[in-house]
């Protein structure tokens, strides 16, 4: 077995230490695992996140598989900040990644890890952005790639994955079973399944936090709001800020809001009841398809982290998601519905007095609006027809 530096894994639930970095989930209690690696350092001459923050990971420079993901801007929207009633609102624009969502950070990290461990076959279980991301990185790295999606997934969502030429399966049966089954398949067939909350995917999301902190000269905002489905990304973002503090880059850790669509909000529902375990959310229904996991595999760990860092979970109504999407677009940023959910959560948290007018807020704008063009139908869009000779009178000044 190849030993990747001095890294190992620890179970987020039972605390079991697991030697090496090969495991994807705890064999004893089936909970998600955290990467344990005591390294840090910023390579200031590099811009792409995998290279710039490589020292936080147990990789050698020549191992890095990257298409230049990360290094995304935080765009500040003063008009929106004023409307919400906060000091500032920064939009961490993850739609600028190679496959237009933050998933590329974790996919780069997992693909690097897979290759370092000697795998030549990667895969994932996903219905959207992660499928496209893994298919793209598999093709880039020249690895065999297997993608498993839900049986009822629309053709228009399959084509943008199929274009990368991975083996793509629509799988009939219970979707939770596919997640679990994929790990068994992976063991039997030598496929590294980089699903939503596997340790190196969550660890890959830490660079979102490193970049936010660096962009503020190692200050941190009061609040970071993350649209949440499996919980893998939020786990990574929280541990990224925890690492920044642990290694002395920053003096504080922000507070976090786990933003869910009310129509599928298992974590927010448990949070509101003061419970530490998520229950399956009945009849999920939301336009924010990227965050519609009714039984999130990192749900319990997310609740534990919110409790540890004094965070909050909020469910956002469909109406508020659509109006947040419209509002972002009218400020120049068109995201998919999931990417707009944190804005709805910011309004709600401000209304409840959780966020105050002095607070600086950064939201993670997780994916591009062009990923889900069906949402256009909800926006009552219009345009006018005109002959060239009538333009002079037609254009409103
Ligand atoms: C995957 C995804 C999320 C949710 O991330 P999790 O790690 O599953 O919580 C949010 N928004 C977009 C656009 C996504 O693709
Ligand atoms: Zn365990």
Coordinates of C-alpha atoms and ligand atoms in Angstrom, one line a residue:
X1 CA 0.0 0.0 0.0
X2 CA 1.2 3.5 -0.8
X3 CA 1.6 5.7 2.3
X4 CA 0.5 9.2 1.6
X5 CA 2.7 11.3 4.0
X6 CA 1.6 11.1 7.6
X7 CA -2.1 11.4 7.1
X8 CA -4.9 9.3 8.6
X9 CA -8.7 9.5 9.1
X10 CA -10.9 9.8 12.1
X11 CA -14.6 9.0 12.5
X12 CA -16.8 12.1 13.0
X13 CA -19.2 10.0 15.2
X14 CA -17.4 7.3 17.1
X15 CA -13.9 8.9 17.1
X16 CA -12.3 5.8 15.8
X17 CA -8.8 6.4 14.3
X18 CA -8.3 4.8 11.0
X19 CA -4.9 4.2 9.6
X20 CA -4.0 5.4 6.2
X21 CA -6.4 7.4 4.0
X22 CA -8.1 4.8 1.9
X23 CA -11.4 4.5 3.8
X24 CA -14.4 6.5 2.6
X25 CA -16.7 5.9 5.6
X26 CA -16.4 4.4 9.1
X27 CA -16.6 0.6 8.9
X28 CA -18.0 0.5 12.5
X29 CA -20.7 3.1 12.6
X30 CA -21.1 4.1 8.9
X31 CA -20.5 7.8 9.7
X32 CA -18.4 10.2 7.6
X33 CA -14.6 10.5 8.2
X34 CA -12.4 13.5 8.6
X35 CA -8.9 13.8 7.2
X36 CA -6.3 14.3 9.9
X37 CA -3.1 15.9 8.5
X38 CA -0.9 18.3 10.4
X39 CA 0.4 20.5 7.7
X40 CA -0.1 24.0 6.4
X41 CA 1.4 26.8 4.3
X42 CA 0.4 29.0 1.4
X43 CA 2.3 29.0 -1.8
X44 CA 1.7 32.6 -2.7
X45 CA 3.1 32.3 -6.2
X46 CA 0.4 29.8 -7.3
X47 CA -3.2 30.9 -7.9
X48 CA -5.2 27.7 -8.4
X49 CA -6.3 26.4 -5.0
X50 CA -4.9 22.9 -5.3
X51 CA -1.4 24.3 -5.7
X52 CA -1.7 27.3 -3.5
X53 CA -3.0 25.4 -0.5
X54 CA -1.2 22.1 -1.3
X55 CA 0.6 22.1 2.1
X56 CA -2.7 21.6 3.9
X57 CA -3.0 18.3 2.1
X58 CA -0.8 15.2 2.2
X59 CA 0.2 15.5 -1.5
X60 CA 3.5 16.1 -3.4
X61 CA 3.5 18.9 -6.0
X62 CA 3.8 16.4 -8.9
X63 CA 0.7 14.5 -7.8
X64 CA -1.7 17.4 -8.1
X65 CA -4.5 16.9 -10.6
X66 CA -6.0 20.3 -11.3
X67 CA -7.8 22.2 -14.0
X68 CA -7.3 25.5 -12.2
X69 CA -10.3 25.3 -10.0
X70 CA -10.7 27.7 -7.1
X71 CA -9.2 31.2 -6.9
X72 CA -12.8 32.4 -7.3
X73 CA -13.7 36.0 -6.5
X74 CA -15.8 37.3 -3.6
X75 CA -18.1 39.9 -5.2
X76 CA -19.5 42.5 -2.8
X77 CA -23.0 43.8 -3.5
X78 CA -23.6 47.0 -1.5
X79 CA -27.2 47.6 -2.7
X80 CA -28.1 44.1 -1.6
X81 CA -26.3 44.6 1.7
X82 CA -28.4 47.7 2.3
X83 CA -31.6 46.0 1.5
X84 CA -30.9 43.1 3.8
X85 CA -29.7 45.5 6.4
X86 CA -26.1 44.2 7.0
X87 CA -22.7 45.9 6.8
X88 CA -21.6 44.0 3.7
X89 CA -22.6 41.0 1.7
X90 CA -19.9 39.1 -0.3
X91 CA -20.8 36.4 -2.8
X92 CA -18.1 33.8 -3.2
X93 CA -18.6 33.0 -6.8
X94 CA -18.1 29.3 -7.3
X95 CA -19.8 29.3 -10.7
X96 CA -16.4 30.3 -12.0
X97 CA -15.0 26.8 -11.6
X98 CA -14.1 24.5 -14.6
X99 CA -17.5 22.8 -14.5
X100 CA -19.3 25.8 -13.0
X101 CA -19.8 24.7 -9.4
X102 CA -17.7 24.3 -6.2
X103 CA -17.7 20.5 -6.7
X104 CA -14.5 20.9 -8.7
X105 CA -12.5 21.7 -5.6
X106 CA -13.3 18.4 -4.0
X107 CA -13.1 16.5 -7.2
X108 CA -9.6 17.8 -7.9
X109 CA -8.6 16.7 -4.4
X110 CA -10.2 13.3 -4.6
X111 CA -8.8 12.6 -8.1
X112 CA -5.3 13.5 -6.9
X113 CA -5.8 11.2 -3.9
X114 CA -7.2 8.4 -6.1
X115 CA -4.2 8.6 -8.4
X116 CA -1.7 8.8 -5.6
X117 CA -3.3 5.6 -4.1
X118 CA -2.9 3.8 -7.5
X119 CA -6.5 3.8 -8.7
X120 CA -7.2 4.0 -12.4
X121 CA -11.0 4.2 -12.1
X122 CA -13.1 6.8 -10.3
X123 CA -16.8 7.3 -9.9
X124 CA -19.6 9.1 -8.1
X125 CA -23.3 8.9 -7.2
X126 CA -24.9 12.2 -8.1
X127 CA -27.7 13.8 -10.0
X128 CA -26.1 17.0 -11.0
X129 CA -23.1 19.1 -10.5
X130 CA -20.9 16.3 -8.9
X131 CA -21.6 14.0 -11.8
X132 CA -20.5 16.6 -14.3
X133 CA -17.5 17.5 -12.2
X134 CA -16.3 13.9 -11.7
X135 CA -16.9 13.0 -15.4
X136 CA -14.8 16.1 -16.4
X137 CA -11.9 15.4 -14.1
X138 CA -11.9 11.7 -15.0
X139 CA -11.6 12.6 -18.6
X140 CA -8.9 15.2 -17.9
X141 CA -6.9 12.7 -15.8
X142 CA -7.3 10.0 -18.4
X143 CA -9.0 7.7 -15.8
X144 CA -11.9 5.3 -16.2
X145 CA -15.0 7.0 -14.8
X146 CA -18.4 5.6 -13.7
X147 CA -21.3 7.9 -12.9
X148 CA -24.5 6.6 -11.2
X149 CA -27.6 8.8 -11.3
X150 CA -31.2 8.6 -10.2
X151 CA -33.6 6.7 -12.5
X152 CA -35.9 9.6 -13.0
X153 CA -33.3 12.2 -13.9
X154 CA -34.3 14.2 -17.0
X155 CA -32.4 13.9 -20.3
X156 CA -31.5 17.6 -20.2
X157 CA -29.5 16.9 -17.0
X158 CA -27.9 13.8 -18.4
X159 CA -26.5 15.2 -21.6
X160 CA -24.1 17.7 -19.8
X161 CA -22.6 14.7 -18.0
X162 CA -22.6 12.3 -20.9
X163 CA -20.7 14.8 -23.0
X164 CA -17.5 13.9 -21.0
X165 CA -17.9 10.3 -22.1
X166 CA -17.9 8.6 -18.8
X167 CA -19.8 5.3 -18.2
X168 CA -23.1 6.8 -17.2
X169 CA -25.9 4.8 -15.6
X170 CA -29.5 5.7 -14.7
X171 CA -30.0 3.4 -11.7
X172 CA -33.4 2.1 -10.7
X173 CA -34.1 1.4 -7.0
X174 CA -33.8 3.3 -3.7
X175 CA -31.3 6.2 -4.2
X176 CA -29.9 5.9 -0.6
X177 CA -29.0 2.3 -1.4
X178 CA -27.0 3.4 -4.4
X179 CA -24.8 5.6 -2.2
X180 CA -24.1 2.7 0.1
X181 CA -23.9 0.2 -2.7
X182 CA -21.3 2.3 -4.6
X183 CA -18.8 1.9 -1.8
X184 CA -19.2 -1.9 -1.9
X185 CA -18.9 -1.9 -5.7
X186 CA -15.8 0.3 -5.4
X187 CA -14.1 -2.2 -3.1
X188 CA -15.0 -5.1 -5.3
X189 CA -14.0 -3.4 -8.6
X190 CA -11.3 -1.0 -7.6
X191 CA -13.3 2.2 -8.1
X192 CA -12.7 5.2 -6.0
X193 CA -16.2 6.5 -5.4
X194 CA -15.8 10.2 -4.6
X195 CA -19.4 10.8 -3.3
X196 CA -20.7 13.9 -1.6
X197 CA -19.1 13.8 1.8
X198 CA -16.1 11.4 1.5
X199 CA -13.1 12.7 3.5
X200 CA -11.0 14.2 0.6
X201 CA -14.1 15.9 -1.0
X202 CA -15.0 17.6 2.3
X203 CA -11.3 18.5 2.8
X204 CA -11.2 19.9 -0.7
X205 CA -13.9 22.4 0.3
X206 CA -11.6 24.0 2.9
X207 CA -9.9 26.1 0.2
X208 CA -13.2 28.1 0.0
X209 CA -12.5 29.3 3.5
X210 CA -8.8 29.8 3.0
X211 CA -9.6 32.1 0.0
X212 CA -12.3 34.0 1.9
X213 CA -9.8 34.6 4.8
X214 CA -6.9 35.6 2.5
X215 CA -9.2 37.9 0.5
X216 CA -9.9 39.8 3.8
X217 CA -6.2 39.9 4.7
X218 CA -6.8 37.1 7.2
X219 CA -9.7 38.8 8.9
X220 CA -13.0 36.8 8.7
X221 CA -16.6 37.9 8.3
X222 CA -19.1 37.5 11.1
X223 CA -21.2 35.1 9.1
X224 CA -20.6 32.5 6.3
X225 CA -23.8 31.1 4.8
X226 CA -23.6 27.8 2.9
X227 CA -26.5 26.1 0.9
X228 CA -26.5 22.6 2.3
X229 CA -27.6 19.1 1.0
X230 CA -25.3 16.2 2.1
X231 CA -23.4 18.5 4.5
X232 CA -20.0 17.7 2.9
X233 CA -19.3 21.2 1.7
X234 CA -20.3 22.9 5.0
X235 CA -18.1 20.4 6.9
X236 CA -15.2 21.4 4.7
X237 CA -15.9 25.1 5.0
X238 CA -16.1 25.0 8.8
X239 CA -12.9 22.9 9.1
X240 CA -11.1 25.3 6.7
X241 CA -11.8 28.2 9.0
X242 CA -10.9 26.1 12.0
X243 CA -7.6 25.3 10.4
X244 CA -6.9 29.0 9.6
X245 CA -7.3 29.7 13.3
X246 CA -5.5 26.6 14.5
X247 CA -2.4 27.5 12.5
X248 CA -2.5 31.2 13.5
X249 CA -3.5 32.7 10.2
X250 CA -6.7 34.2 11.7
X251 CA -7.7 35.1 15.2
X252 CA -11.4 34.1 15.0
X253 CA -13.8 31.6 13.4
X254 CA -16.9 33.0 11.8
X255 CA -20.4 31.8 12.7
X256 CA -22.1 29.6 10.1
X257 CA -25.6 29.3 8.7
X258 CA -26.6 26.0 7.1
X259 CA -29.1 27.2 4.5
X260 CA -31.6 24.6 3.2
X261 CA -34.7 24.8 1.0
X262 CA -37.7 24.6 3.3
X263 CA -39.1 22.0 0.9
X264 CA -36.2 19.6 1.8
X265 CA -34.8 20.7 5.1
X266 CA -33.9 17.7 7.2
X267 CA -31.0 19.5 9.0
X268 CA -32.9 22.7 9.6
X269 CA -35.9 20.6 10.9
X270 CA -33.7 18.7 13.4
X271 CA -31.9 22.0 14.4
X272 CA -35.2 23.7 15.2
X273 CA -36.3 20.8 17.4
X274 CA -33.0 20.9 19.2
X275 CA -32.2 17.4 18.0
X276 CA -28.8 16.0 17.2
X277 CA -29.9 13.4 14.7
X278 CA -31.5 14.1 11.3
X279 CA -34.6 12.2 10.2
X280 CA -35.5 11.5 6.6
X281 CA -37.4 14.5 5.2
X282 CA -40.8 13.4 3.9
X283 CA -41.8 14.2 0.3
X284 CA -39.0 16.5 -0.6
X285 CA -40.1 19.2 -3.1
X286 CA -38.0 22.2 -4.1
X287 CA -36.7 24.0 -7.2
X288 CA -33.3 23.9 -5.6
X289 CA -32.5 20.4 -6.9
X290 CA -28.8 20.6 -6.0
X291 CA -29.8 20.6 -2.3
X292 CA -32.7 18.1 -2.3
X293 CA -31.1 15.2 -0.3
X294 CA -33.8 14.1 2.1
X295 CA -31.5 12.1 4.3
X296 CA -28.1 13.7 4.2
X297 CA -25.1 11.4 4.9
X298 CA -23.3 14.2 6.9
X299 CA -26.5 15.5 8.5
X300 CA -25.6 14.4 12.0
X301 CA -22.1 15.7 11.8
X302 CA -23.4 19.0 10.4
X303 CA -25.7 19.4 13.5
X304 CA -22.7 18.6 15.8
X305 CA -20.6 21.3 14.1
X306 CA -23.4 23.9 14.2
X307 CA -23.6 23.2 17.9
X308 CA -19.8 23.4 18.4
X309 CA -19.4 26.7 16.6
X310 CA -22.7 28.3 17.6
X311 CA -24.1 28.1 14.1
X312 CA -27.7 28.1 12.9
X313 CA -29.7 26.1 10.3
X314 CA -32.5 27.8 8.4
X315 CA -35.1 26.6 5.9
X316 CA -35.9 29.0 3.0
X317 CA -39.3 29.0 1.2
X318 CA -39.6 28.5 -2.5
X319 CA -40.9 32.0 -3.0
X320 CA -37.9 33.4 -1.2
X321 CA -35.5 31.2 -3.2
X322 CA -36.9 32.5 -6.5
X323 CA -36.9 36.1 -5.4
X324 CA -33.3 35.7 -4.1
X325 CA -32.3 34.3 -7.5
X326 CA -33.9 37.3 -9.2
X327 CA -32.3 39.7 -6.9
X328 CA -28.8 38.3 -7.4
X329 CA -29.3 38.4 -11.1
X330 CA -30.4 42.0 -10.9
X331 CA -27.0 42.6 -9.2
X332 CA -25.2 40.9 -12.0
X333 CA -24.9 37.3 -10.6
X334 CA -27.0 34.5 -12.1
X335 CA -26.8 31.4 -10.0
X336 CA -28.8 28.2 -9.9
X337 CA -31.6 28.2 -7.3
X338 CA -29.4 26.4 -4.7
X339 CA -26.8 29.2 -5.0
X340 CA -29.5 31.8 -4.1
X341 CA -30.8 30.0 -1.0
X342 CA -28.2 31.7 1.3
X343 CA -29.6 35.1 0.4
X344 CA -33.0 34.0 1.5
X345 CA -31.4 32.7 4.7
X346 CA -29.7 36.0 5.3
X347 CA -33.0 37.9 5.1
X348 CA -34.6 35.5 7.5
X349 CA -31.6 35.6 9.9
X350 CA -31.6 39.4 9.9
X351 CA -35.4 39.4 10.5
X352 CA -35.0 37.1 13.4
X353 CA -32.1 39.3 14.8
X354 CA -29.6 36.5 14.5
X355 CA -27.5 38.6 12.1
X356 CA -27.2 42.3 13.1
X357 CA -26.8 45.4 11.0
X358 CA -23.1 45.6 11.9
X359 CA -22.3 42.1 10.6
X360 CA -20.3 41.3 7.4
X361 CA -21.8 38.3 5.6
X362 CA -20.2 36.0 2.9
X363 CA -22.5 33.5 1.1
X364 CA -21.2 30.6 -1.0
X365 CA -22.7 31.0 -4.4
X366 CA -22.3 27.3 -5.3
X367 CA -23.2 27.0 -9.0
X368 CA -24.1 28.7 -12.2
X369 CA -27.6 29.6 -13.2
X370 CA -27.1 28.0 -16.6
X371 CA -27.0 24.6 -14.9
X372 CA -30.8 24.7 -14.5
X373 CA -32.5 26.7 -17.2
X374 CA -35.9 25.3 -16.3
X375 CA -35.9 28.0 -13.6
X376 CA -36.3 30.7 -16.2
X377 CA -40.0 29.7 -16.4
X378 CA -40.4 31.0 -12.8
X379 CA -39.2 34.5 -13.6
X380 CA -41.8 36.1 -15.9
X381 CA -39.1 37.2 -18.4
X382 CA -39.9 39.3 -21.4
X383 CA -38.4 41.2 -24.3
X384 CA -39.6 43.5 -27.0
X385 CA -39.7 43.3 -30.8
X386 CA -38.7 46.4 -32.8
X387 CA -37.6 47.4 -36.3
X388 CA -34.2 49.1 -36.5
X389 CA -35.8 52.3 -37.6
X390 CA -38.0 52.5 -34.5
X391 CA -35.2 52.0 -32.0
X392 CA -34.8 55.7 -31.4
X393 CA -38.3 56.0 -30.0
X394 CA -38.4 52.5 -28.6
X395 CA -35.5 52.6 -26.1
X396 CA -36.4 54.0 -22.7
X397 CA -33.9 56.6 -21.5
Ligands
LIG1 C1 -23.7 19.9 -4.2 C2 -24.2 21.3 -4.2 C3 -24.7 21.8 -3.0 C4 -24.7 21.1 -1.7 O1 -23.5 20.7 -1.2 P1 -23.4 19.5 -0.1 O2 -21.9 19.3 0.1 O3 -24.1 18.3 -0.7 O4 -24.1 19.9 1.1 C5 -25.1 23.1 -3.0 N1 -25.2 23.8 -4.1 C6 -24.8 23.3 -5.3 C7 -25.0 24.2 -6.5 C8 -24.3 22.0 -5.4 O5 -23.9 21.5 -6.5
LIG2 ZN1 -17.4 5.4 13.5

